[in-house]
PDB file of C-alpha atoms in Angstrom:
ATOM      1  CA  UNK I   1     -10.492  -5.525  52.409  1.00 35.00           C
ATOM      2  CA  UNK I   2     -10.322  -2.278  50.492  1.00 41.00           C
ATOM      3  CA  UNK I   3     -11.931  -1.997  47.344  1.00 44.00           C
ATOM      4  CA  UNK I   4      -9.172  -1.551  44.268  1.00 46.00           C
ATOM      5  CA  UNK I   5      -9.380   1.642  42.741  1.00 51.00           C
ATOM      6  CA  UNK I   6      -8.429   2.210  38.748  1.00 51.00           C
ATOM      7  CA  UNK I   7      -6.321   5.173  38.320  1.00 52.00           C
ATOM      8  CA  UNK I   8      -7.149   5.392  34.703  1.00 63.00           C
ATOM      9  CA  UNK I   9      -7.515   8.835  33.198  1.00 78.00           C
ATOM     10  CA  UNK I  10      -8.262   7.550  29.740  1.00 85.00           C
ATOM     11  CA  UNK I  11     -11.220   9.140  28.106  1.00 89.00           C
ATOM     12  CA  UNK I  12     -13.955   8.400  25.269  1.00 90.00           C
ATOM     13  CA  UNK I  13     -12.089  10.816  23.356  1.00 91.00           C
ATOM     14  CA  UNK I  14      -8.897   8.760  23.113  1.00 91.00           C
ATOM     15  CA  UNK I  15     -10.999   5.777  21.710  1.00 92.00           C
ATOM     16  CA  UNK I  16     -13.032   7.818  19.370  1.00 91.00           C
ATOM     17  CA  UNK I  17      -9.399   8.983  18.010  1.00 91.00           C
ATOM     18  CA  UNK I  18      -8.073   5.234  18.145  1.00 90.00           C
ATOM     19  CA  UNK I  19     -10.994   4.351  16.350  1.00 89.00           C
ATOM     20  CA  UNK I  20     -10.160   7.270  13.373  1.00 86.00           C
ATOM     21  CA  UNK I  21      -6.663   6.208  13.461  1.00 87.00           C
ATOM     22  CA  UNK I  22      -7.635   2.163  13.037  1.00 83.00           C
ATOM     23  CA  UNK I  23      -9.461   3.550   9.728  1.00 80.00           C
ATOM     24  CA  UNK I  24     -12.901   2.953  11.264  1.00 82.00           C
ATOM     25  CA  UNK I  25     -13.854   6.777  10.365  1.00 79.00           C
ATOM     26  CA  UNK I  26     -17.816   5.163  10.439  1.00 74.00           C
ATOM     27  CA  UNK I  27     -17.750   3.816  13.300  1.00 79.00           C
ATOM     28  CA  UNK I  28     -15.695   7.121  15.205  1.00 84.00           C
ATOM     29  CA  UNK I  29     -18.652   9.127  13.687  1.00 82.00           C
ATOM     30  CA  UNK I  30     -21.523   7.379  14.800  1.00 82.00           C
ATOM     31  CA  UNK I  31     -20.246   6.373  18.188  1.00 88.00           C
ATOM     32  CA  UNK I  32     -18.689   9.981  18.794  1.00 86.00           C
ATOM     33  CA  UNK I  33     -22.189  11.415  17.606  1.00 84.00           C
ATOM     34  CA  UNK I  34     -23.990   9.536  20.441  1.00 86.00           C
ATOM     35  CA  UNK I  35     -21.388   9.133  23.243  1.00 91.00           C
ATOM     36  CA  UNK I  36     -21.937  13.150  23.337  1.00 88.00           C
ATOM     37  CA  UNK I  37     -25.219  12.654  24.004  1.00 86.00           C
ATOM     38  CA  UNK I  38     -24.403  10.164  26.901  1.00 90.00           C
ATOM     39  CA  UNK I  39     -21.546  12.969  28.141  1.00 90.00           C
ATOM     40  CA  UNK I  40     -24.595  15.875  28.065  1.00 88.00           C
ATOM     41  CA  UNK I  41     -26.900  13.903  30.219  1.00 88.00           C
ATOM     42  CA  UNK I  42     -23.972  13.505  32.623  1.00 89.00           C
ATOM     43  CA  UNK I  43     -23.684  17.217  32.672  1.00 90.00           C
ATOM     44  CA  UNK I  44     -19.543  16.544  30.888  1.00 90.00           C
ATOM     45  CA  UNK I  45     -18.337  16.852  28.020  1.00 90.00           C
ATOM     46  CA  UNK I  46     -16.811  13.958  25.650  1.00 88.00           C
ATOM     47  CA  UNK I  47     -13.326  14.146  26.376  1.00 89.00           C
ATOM     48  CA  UNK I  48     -14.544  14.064  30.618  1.00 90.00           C
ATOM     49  CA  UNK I  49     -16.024  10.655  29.621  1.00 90.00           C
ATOM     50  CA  UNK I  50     -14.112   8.012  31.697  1.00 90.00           C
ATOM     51  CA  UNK I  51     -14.256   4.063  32.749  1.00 90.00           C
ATOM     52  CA  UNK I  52     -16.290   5.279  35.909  1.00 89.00           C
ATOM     53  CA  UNK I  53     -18.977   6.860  33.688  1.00 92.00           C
ATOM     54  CA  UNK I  54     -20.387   3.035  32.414  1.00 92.00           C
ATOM     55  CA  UNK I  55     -21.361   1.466  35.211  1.00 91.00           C
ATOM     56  CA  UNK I  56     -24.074  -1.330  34.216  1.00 90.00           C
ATOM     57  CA  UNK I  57     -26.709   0.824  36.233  1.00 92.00           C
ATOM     58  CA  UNK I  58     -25.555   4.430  34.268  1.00 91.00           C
ATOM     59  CA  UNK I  59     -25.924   2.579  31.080  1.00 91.00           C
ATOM     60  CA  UNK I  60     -29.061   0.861  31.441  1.00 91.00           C
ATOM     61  CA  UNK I  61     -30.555   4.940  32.920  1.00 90.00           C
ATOM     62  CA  UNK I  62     -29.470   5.799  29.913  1.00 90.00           C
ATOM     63  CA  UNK I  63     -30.567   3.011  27.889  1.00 88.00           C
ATOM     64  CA  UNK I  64     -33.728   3.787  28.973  1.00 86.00           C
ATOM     65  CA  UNK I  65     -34.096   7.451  28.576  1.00 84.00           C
ATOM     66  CA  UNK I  66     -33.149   6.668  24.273  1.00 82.00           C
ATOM     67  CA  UNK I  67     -36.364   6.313  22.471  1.00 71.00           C
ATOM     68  CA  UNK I  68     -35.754   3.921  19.584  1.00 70.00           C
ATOM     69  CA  UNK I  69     -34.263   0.359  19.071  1.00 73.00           C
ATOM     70  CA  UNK I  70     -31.206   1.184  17.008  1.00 72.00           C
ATOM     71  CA  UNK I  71     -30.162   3.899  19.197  1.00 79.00           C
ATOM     72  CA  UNK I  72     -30.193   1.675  22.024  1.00 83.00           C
ATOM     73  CA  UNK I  73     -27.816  -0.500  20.522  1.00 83.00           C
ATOM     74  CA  UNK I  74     -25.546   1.979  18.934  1.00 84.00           C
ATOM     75  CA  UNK I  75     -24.507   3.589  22.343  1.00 89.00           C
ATOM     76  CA  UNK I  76     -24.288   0.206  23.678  1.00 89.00           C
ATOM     77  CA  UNK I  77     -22.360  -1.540  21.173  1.00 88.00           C
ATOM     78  CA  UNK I  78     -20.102   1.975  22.032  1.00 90.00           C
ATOM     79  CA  UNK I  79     -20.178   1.514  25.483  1.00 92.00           C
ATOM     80  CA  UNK I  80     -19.035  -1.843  25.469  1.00 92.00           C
ATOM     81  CA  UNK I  81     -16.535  -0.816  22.697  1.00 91.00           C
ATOM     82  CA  UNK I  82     -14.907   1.534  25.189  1.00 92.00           C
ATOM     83  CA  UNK I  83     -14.542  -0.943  27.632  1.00 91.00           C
ATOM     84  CA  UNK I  84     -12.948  -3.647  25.411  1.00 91.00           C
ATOM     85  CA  UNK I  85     -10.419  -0.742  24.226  1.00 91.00           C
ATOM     86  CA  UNK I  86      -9.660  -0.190  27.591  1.00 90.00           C
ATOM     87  CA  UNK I  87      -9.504  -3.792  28.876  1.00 91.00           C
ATOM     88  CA  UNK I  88      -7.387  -4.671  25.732  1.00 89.00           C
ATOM     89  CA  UNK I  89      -5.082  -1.937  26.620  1.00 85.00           C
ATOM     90  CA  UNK I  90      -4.513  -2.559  30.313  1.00 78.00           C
ATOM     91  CA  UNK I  91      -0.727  -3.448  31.716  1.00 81.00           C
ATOM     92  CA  UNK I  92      -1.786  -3.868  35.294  1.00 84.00           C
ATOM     93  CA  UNK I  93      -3.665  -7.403  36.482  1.00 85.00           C
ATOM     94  CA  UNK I  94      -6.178  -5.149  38.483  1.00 86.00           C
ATOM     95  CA  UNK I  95      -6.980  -2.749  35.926  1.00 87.00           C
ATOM     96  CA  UNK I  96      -8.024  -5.717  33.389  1.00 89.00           C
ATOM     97  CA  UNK I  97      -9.551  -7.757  35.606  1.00 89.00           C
ATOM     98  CA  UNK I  98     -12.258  -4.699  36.751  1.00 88.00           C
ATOM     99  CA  UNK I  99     -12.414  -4.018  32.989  1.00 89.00           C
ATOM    100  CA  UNK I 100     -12.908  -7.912  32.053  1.00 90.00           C
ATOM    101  CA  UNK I 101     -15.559  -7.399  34.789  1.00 91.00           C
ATOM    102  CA  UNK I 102     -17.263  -4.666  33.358  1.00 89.00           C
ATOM    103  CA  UNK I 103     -16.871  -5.814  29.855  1.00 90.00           C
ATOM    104  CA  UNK I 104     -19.344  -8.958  31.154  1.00 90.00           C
ATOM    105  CA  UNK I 105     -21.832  -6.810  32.676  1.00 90.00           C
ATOM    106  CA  UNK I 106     -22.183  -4.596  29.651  1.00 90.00           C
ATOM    107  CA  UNK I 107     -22.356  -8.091  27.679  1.00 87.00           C
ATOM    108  CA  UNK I 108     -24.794  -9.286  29.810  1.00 87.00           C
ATOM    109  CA  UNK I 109     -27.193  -5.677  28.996  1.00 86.00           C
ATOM    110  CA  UNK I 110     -30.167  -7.124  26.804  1.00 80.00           C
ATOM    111  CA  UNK I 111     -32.607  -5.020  24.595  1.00 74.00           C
ATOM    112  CA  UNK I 112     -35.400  -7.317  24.355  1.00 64.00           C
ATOM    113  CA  UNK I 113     -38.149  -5.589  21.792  1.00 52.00           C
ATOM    114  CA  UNK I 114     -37.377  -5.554  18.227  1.00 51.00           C
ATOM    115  CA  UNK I 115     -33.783  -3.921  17.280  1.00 47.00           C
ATOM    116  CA  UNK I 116     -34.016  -2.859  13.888  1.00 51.00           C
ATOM    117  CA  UNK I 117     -34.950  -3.574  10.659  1.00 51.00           C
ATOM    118  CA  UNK I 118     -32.566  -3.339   7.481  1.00 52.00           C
ATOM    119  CA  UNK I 119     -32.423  -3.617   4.272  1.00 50.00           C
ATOM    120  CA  UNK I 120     -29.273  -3.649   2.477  1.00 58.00           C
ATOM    121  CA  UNK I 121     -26.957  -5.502   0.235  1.00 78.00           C
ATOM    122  CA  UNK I 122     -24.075  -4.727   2.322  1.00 83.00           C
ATOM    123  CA  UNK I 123     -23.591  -3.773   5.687  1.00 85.00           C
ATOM    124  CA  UNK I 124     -21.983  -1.255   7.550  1.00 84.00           C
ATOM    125  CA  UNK I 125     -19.528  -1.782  10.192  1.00 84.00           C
ATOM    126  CA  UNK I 126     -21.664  -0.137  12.727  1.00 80.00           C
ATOM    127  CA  UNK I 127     -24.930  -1.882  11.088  1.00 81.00           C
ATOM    128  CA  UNK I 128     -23.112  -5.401  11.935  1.00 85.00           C
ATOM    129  CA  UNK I 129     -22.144  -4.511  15.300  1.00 83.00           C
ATOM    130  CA  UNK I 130     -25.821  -3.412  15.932  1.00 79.00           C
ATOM    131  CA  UNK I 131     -26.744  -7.127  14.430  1.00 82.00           C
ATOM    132  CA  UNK I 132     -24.292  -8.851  16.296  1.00 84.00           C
ATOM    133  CA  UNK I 133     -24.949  -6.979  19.721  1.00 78.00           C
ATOM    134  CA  UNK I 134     -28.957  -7.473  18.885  1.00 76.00           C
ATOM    135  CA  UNK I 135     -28.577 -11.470  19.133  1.00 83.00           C
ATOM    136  CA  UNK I 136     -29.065 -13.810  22.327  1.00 80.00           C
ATOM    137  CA  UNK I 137     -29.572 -17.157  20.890  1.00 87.00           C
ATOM    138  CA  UNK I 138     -25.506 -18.341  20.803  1.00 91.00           C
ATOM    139  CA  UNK I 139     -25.736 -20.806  17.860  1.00 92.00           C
ATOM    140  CA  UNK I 140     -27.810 -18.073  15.851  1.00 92.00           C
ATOM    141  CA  UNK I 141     -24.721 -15.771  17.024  1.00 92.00           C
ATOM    142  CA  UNK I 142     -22.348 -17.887  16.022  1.00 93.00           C
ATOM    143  CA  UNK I 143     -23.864 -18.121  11.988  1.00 94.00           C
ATOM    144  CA  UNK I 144     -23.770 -14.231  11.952  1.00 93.00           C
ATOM    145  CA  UNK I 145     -19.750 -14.465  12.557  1.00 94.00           C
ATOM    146  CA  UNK I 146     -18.692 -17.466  10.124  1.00 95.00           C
ATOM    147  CA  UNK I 147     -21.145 -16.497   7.298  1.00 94.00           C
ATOM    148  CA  UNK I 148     -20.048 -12.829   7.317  1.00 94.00           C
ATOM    149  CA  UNK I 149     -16.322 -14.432   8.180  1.00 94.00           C
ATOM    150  CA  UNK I 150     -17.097 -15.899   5.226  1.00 94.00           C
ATOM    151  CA  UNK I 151     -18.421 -14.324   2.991  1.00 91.00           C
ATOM    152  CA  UNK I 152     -20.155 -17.316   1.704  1.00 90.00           C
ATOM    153  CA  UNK I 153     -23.179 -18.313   0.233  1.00 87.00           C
ATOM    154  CA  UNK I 154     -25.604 -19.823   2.473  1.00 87.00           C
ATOM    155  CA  UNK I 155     -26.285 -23.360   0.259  1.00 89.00           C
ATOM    156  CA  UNK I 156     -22.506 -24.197   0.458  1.00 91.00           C
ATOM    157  CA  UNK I 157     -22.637 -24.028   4.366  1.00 91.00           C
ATOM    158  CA  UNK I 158     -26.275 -26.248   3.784  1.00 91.00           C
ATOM    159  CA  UNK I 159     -24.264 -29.143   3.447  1.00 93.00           C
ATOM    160  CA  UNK I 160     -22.648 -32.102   6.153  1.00 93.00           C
ATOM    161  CA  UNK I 161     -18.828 -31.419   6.876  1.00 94.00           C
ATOM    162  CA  UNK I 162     -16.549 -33.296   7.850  1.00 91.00           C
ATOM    163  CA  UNK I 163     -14.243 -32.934  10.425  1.00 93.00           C
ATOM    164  CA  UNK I 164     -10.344 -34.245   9.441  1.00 91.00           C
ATOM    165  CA  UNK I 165      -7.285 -32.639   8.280  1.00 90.00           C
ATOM    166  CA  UNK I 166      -6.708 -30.923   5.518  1.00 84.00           C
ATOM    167  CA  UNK I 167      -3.324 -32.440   4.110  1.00 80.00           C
ATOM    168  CA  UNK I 168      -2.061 -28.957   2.294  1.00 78.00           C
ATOM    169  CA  UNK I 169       1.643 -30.987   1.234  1.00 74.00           C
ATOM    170  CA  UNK I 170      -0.470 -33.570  -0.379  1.00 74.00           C
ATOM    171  CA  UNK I 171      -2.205 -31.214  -2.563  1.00 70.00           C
ATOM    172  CA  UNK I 172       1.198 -29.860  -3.426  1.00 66.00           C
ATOM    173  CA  UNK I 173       1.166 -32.902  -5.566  1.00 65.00           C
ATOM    174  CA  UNK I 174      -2.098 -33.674  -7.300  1.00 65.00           C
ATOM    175  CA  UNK I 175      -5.387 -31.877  -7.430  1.00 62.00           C
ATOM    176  CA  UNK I 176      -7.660 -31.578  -4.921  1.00 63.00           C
ATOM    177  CA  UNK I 177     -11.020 -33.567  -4.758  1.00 76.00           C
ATOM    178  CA  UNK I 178     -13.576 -31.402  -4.182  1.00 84.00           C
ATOM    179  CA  UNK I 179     -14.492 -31.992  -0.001  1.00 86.00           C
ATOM    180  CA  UNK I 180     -16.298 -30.127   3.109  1.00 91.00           C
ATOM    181  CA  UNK I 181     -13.869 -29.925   5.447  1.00 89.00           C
ATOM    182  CA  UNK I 182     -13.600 -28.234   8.448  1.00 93.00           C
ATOM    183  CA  UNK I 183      -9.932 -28.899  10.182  1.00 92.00           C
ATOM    184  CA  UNK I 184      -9.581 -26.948  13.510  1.00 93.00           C
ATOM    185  CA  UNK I 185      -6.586 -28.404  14.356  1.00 91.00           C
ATOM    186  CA  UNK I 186      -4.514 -26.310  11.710  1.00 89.00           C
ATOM    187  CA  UNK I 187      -7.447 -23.553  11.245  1.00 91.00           C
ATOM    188  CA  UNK I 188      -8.679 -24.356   8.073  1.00 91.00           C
ATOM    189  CA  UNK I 189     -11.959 -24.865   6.205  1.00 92.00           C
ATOM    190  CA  UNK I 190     -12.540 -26.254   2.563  1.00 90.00           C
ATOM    191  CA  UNK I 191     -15.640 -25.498   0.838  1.00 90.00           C
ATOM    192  CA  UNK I 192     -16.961 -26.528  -2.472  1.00 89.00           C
ATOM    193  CA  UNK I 193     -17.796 -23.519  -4.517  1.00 85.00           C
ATOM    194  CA  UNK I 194     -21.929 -23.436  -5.261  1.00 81.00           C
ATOM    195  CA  UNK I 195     -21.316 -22.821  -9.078  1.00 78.00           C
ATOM    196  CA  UNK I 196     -17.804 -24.181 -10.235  1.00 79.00           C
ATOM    197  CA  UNK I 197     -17.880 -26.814  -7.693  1.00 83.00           C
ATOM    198  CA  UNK I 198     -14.041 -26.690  -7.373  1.00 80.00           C
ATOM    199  CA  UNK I 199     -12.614 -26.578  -3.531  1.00 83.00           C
ATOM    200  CA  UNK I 200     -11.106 -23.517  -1.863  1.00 85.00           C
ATOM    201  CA  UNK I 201      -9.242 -23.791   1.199  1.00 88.00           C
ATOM    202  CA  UNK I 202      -9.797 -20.434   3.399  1.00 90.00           C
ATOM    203  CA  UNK I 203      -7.749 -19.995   6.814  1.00 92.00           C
ATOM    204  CA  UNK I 204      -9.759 -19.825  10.378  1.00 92.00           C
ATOM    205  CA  UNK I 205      -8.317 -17.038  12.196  1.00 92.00           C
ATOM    206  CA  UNK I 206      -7.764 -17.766  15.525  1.00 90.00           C
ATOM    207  CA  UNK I 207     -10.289 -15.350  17.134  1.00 90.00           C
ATOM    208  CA  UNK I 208     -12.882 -17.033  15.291  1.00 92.00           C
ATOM    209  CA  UNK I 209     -12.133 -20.674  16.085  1.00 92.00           C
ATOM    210  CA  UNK I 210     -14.439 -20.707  18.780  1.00 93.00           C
ATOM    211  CA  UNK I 211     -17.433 -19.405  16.503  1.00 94.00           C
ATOM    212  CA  UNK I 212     -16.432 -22.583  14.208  1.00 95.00           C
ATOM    213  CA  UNK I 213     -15.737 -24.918  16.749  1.00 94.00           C
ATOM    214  CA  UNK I 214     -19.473 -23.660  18.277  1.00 95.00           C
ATOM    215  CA  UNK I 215     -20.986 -23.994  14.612  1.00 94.00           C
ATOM    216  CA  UNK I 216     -20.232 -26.782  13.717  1.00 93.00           C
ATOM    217  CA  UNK I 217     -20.767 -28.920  16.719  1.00 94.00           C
ATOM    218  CA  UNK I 218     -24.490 -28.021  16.689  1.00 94.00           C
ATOM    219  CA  UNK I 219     -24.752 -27.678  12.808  1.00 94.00           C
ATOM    220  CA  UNK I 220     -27.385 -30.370  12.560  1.00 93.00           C
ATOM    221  CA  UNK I 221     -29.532 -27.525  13.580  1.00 93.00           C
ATOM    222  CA  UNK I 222     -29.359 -26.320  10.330  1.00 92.00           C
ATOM    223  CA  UNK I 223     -29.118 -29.579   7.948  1.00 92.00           C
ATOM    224  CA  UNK I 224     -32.285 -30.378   9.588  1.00 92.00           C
ATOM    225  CA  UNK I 225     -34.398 -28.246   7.867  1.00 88.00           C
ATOM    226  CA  UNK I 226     -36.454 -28.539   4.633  1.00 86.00           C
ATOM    227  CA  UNK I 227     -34.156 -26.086   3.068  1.00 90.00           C
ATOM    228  CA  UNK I 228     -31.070 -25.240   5.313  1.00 89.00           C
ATOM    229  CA  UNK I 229     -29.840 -22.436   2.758  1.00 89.00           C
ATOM    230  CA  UNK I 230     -32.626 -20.383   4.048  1.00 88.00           C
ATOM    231  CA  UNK I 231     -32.078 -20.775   7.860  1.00 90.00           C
ATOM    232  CA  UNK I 232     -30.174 -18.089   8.284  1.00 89.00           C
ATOM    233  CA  UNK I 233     -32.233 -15.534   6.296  1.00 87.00           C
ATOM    234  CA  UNK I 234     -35.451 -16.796   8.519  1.00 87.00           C
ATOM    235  CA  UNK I 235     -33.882 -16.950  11.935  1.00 86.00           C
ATOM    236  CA  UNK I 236     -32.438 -13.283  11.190  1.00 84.00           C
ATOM    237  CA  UNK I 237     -35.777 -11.799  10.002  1.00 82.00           C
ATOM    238  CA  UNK I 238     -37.572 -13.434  13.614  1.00 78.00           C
ATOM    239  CA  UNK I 239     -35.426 -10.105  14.775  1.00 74.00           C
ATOM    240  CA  UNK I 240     -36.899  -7.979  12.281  1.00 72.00           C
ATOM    241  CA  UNK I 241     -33.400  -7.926  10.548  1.00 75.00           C
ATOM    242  CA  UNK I 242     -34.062  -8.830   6.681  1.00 74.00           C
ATOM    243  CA  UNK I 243     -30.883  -9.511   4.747  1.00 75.00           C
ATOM    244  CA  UNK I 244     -30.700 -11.862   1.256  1.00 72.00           C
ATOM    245  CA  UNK I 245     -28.889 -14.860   0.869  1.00 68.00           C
ATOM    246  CA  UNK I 246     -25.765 -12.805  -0.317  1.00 83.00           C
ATOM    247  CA  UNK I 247     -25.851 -10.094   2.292  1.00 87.00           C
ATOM    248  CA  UNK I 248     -22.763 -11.641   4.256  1.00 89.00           C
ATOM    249  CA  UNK I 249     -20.720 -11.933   0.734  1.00 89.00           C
ATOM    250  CA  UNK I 250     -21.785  -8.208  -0.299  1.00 90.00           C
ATOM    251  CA  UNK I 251     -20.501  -7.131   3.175  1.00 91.00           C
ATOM    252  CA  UNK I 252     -17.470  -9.108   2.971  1.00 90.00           C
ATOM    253  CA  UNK I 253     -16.629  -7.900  -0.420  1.00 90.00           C
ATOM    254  CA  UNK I 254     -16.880  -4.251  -0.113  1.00 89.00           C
ATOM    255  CA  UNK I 255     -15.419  -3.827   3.521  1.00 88.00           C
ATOM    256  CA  UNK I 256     -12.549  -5.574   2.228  1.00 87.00           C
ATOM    257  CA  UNK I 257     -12.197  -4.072  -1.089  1.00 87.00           C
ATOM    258  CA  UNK I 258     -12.561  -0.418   0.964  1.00 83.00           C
ATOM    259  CA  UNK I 259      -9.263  -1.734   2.588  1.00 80.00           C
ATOM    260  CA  UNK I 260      -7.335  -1.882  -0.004  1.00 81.00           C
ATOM    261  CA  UNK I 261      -6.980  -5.460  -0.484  1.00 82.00           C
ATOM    262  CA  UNK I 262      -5.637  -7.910  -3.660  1.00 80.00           C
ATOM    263  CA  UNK I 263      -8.647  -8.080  -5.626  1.00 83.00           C
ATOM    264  CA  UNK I 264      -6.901 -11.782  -6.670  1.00 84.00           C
ATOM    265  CA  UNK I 265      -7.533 -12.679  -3.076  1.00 86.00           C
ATOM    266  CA  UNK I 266     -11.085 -11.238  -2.241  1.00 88.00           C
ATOM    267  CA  UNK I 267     -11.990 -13.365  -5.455  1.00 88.00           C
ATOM    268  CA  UNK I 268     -10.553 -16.285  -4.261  1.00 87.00           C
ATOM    269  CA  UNK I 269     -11.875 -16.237  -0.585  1.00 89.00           C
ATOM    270  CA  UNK I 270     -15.163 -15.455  -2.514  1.00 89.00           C
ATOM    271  CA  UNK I 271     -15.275 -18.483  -4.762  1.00 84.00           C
ATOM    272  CA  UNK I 272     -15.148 -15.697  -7.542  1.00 81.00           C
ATOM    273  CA  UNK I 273     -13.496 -16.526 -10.941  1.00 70.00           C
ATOM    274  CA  UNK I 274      -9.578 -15.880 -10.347  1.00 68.00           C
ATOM    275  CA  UNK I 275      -6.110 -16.216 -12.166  1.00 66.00           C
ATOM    276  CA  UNK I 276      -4.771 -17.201  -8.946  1.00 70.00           C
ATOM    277  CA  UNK I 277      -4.829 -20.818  -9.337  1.00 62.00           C
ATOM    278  CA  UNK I 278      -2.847 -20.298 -11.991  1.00 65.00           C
ATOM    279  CA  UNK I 279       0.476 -17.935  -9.892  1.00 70.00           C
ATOM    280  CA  UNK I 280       0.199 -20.079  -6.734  1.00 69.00           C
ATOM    281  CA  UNK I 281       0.689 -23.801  -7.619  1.00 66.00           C
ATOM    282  CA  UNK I 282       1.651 -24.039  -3.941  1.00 72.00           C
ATOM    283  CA  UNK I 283      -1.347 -24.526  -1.534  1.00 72.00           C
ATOM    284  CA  UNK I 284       0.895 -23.554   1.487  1.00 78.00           C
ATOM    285  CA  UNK I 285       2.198 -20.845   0.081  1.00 81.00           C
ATOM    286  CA  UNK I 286      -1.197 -19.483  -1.016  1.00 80.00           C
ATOM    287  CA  UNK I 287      -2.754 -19.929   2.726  1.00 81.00           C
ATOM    288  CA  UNK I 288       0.257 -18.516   3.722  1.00 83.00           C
ATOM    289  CA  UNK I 289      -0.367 -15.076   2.021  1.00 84.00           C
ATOM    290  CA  UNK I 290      -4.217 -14.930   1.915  1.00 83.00           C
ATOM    291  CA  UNK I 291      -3.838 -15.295   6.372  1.00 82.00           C
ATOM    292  CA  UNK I 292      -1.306 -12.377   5.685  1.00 82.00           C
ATOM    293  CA  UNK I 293      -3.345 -10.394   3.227  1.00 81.00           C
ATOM    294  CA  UNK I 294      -6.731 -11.145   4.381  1.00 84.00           C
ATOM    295  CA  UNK I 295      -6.581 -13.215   7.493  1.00 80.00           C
ATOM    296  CA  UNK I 296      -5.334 -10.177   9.872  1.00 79.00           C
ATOM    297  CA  UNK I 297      -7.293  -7.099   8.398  1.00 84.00           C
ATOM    298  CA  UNK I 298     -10.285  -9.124   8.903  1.00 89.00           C
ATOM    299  CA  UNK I 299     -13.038  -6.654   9.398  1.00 89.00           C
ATOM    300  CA  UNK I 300     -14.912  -9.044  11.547  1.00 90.00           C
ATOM    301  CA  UNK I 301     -12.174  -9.268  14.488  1.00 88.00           C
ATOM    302  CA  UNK I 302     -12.744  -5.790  14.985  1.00 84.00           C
ATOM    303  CA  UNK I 303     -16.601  -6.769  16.141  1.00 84.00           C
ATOM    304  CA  UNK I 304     -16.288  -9.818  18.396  1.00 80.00           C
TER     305      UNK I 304
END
């Protein structure tokens, strides 16, 4: 049987640009900076860069030539960028199913000694994708994407959930008691806010209802510690990656605010103080516009 070829003359340079023109200006810089470096040791430039050039076995030579951790996983976490882009833009069933292919095997590339260590209130984009693309253990994986999905603090995800629907016409008609919820069927969580204690329902993209679905069938790892707020915090510093309790919230809050978001609805998501309660006495309605506002540009679907 002859072997398929891609006729594909899409280069790095067109996802560095799609990259600028998605508003990820961080990310364009950092992985342009060191996909030129890949280009140079393939004796091309940038915009010669094409599908064929990231074989698994030309990114692990490469891989190996880099000499630190977080440069490792920079031009990886670009490499496998590149292929996504390409495999998300594909028309023909051959060309995505080589690029779904090679998408795995990149996946599959591990960097096994310490990645990085950081210490920041807020991350980057690029400094999350290097986190994310850093972590094997799945469950551990998993926390990284609904905390910084999120944005919440650790002690209010430290607590048993429950796993029913959330009825948003009956709260059209009477306050809501305070509950952990987690409903998958309609792709919604309610959490009880650490300090006011009041419940706010936030909307489960569907991208990330596998991450839920994941975390919360094996959350008992986490209630079964001494102090489950902190399991997080401790499983991420085994990887030399030291964040605080509120790193996922700072994140959150200033890669959405950079976008240009409703402050009222950052707040809310947030468990911040907020006048919101008090314009949308409609829980649908409210959902409704936070998935629109906040649900769609999250930055986090961008990295998984």
């Amino acid at each position: 049987m002859a072997r398929t070829k891609v006729k594909n003359d899409t280069t790095v340079l067109d996802y560095i640009n799609h990259l600028q023109n998605s508003g990820r200006e961080s990310a364009a810089n950092t992985y342009g900076w060191i996909l030129k470096g890949f280009a140079r040791r393939r004796g091309k430039e940038i915009d010669e860069l094409t599908w064929a050039d990231f074989k698994p076995n030309a990114v692990k030579e490469h891989l190996a030539k880099l000499k630190n951790n977080q440069t490792r996983l920079m031009f990886l976490s670009a490499a496998r960028g590149f292929m996504k882009y390409l495999r998300d833009d594909a028309i023909a069933d051959e060309e995505y199913i080589i690029y779904s292919r090679m998408c795995d095997a990149l996946q599959a590339i591990r960097i096994k000694s310490s990645p990085m260590t950081i210490y920041r209130k807020a991350l980057t984009m690029d400094e999350l994708a290097a986190v994310l693309e850093s972590i094997s253990d799945e469950f551990l994986y998993n926390a990284v994407v609904v905390h910084f999905y999120l944005g919440n603090r650790p002690v209010e995800l430290s607590h048993p959930f429950s796993k029913e629907k959330i009825d948003l016409e009956e709260l059209r008609t009477k306050p809501p008691e305070p509950k952990r919820i987690v409903d998958f069927d309609n792709g919604l969580i309610s959490i009880i806010t650490a300090k006011t204690k009041a419940q706010r329902i936030i909307p489960i993209h569907d991208k990330v209802h596998d991450n839920f679905k994941y975390f919360f069938d094996h959350h008992h790892i986490i209630l079964r510690w001494s102090r489950p707020r902190e399991w997080l915090t401790k499983h991420l510093k085994k990887l030399s990656i030291y964040v605080t309790s509120k790193t996922a919230r700072y994140t959150f809050e200033t890669l959405m605010t950079a976008r240009g978001l409703d402050d009222r609805f950052i707040k809310y998501w947030l468990g911040h103080t907020s006048d919101i309660a008090n314009v949308y006495r409609d829980f649908t309605i409210l959902i409704r516009d936070i998935s629109t506002e906040i649900n769609q540009k999250h930055f986090i679907l961008e990295l998984i």
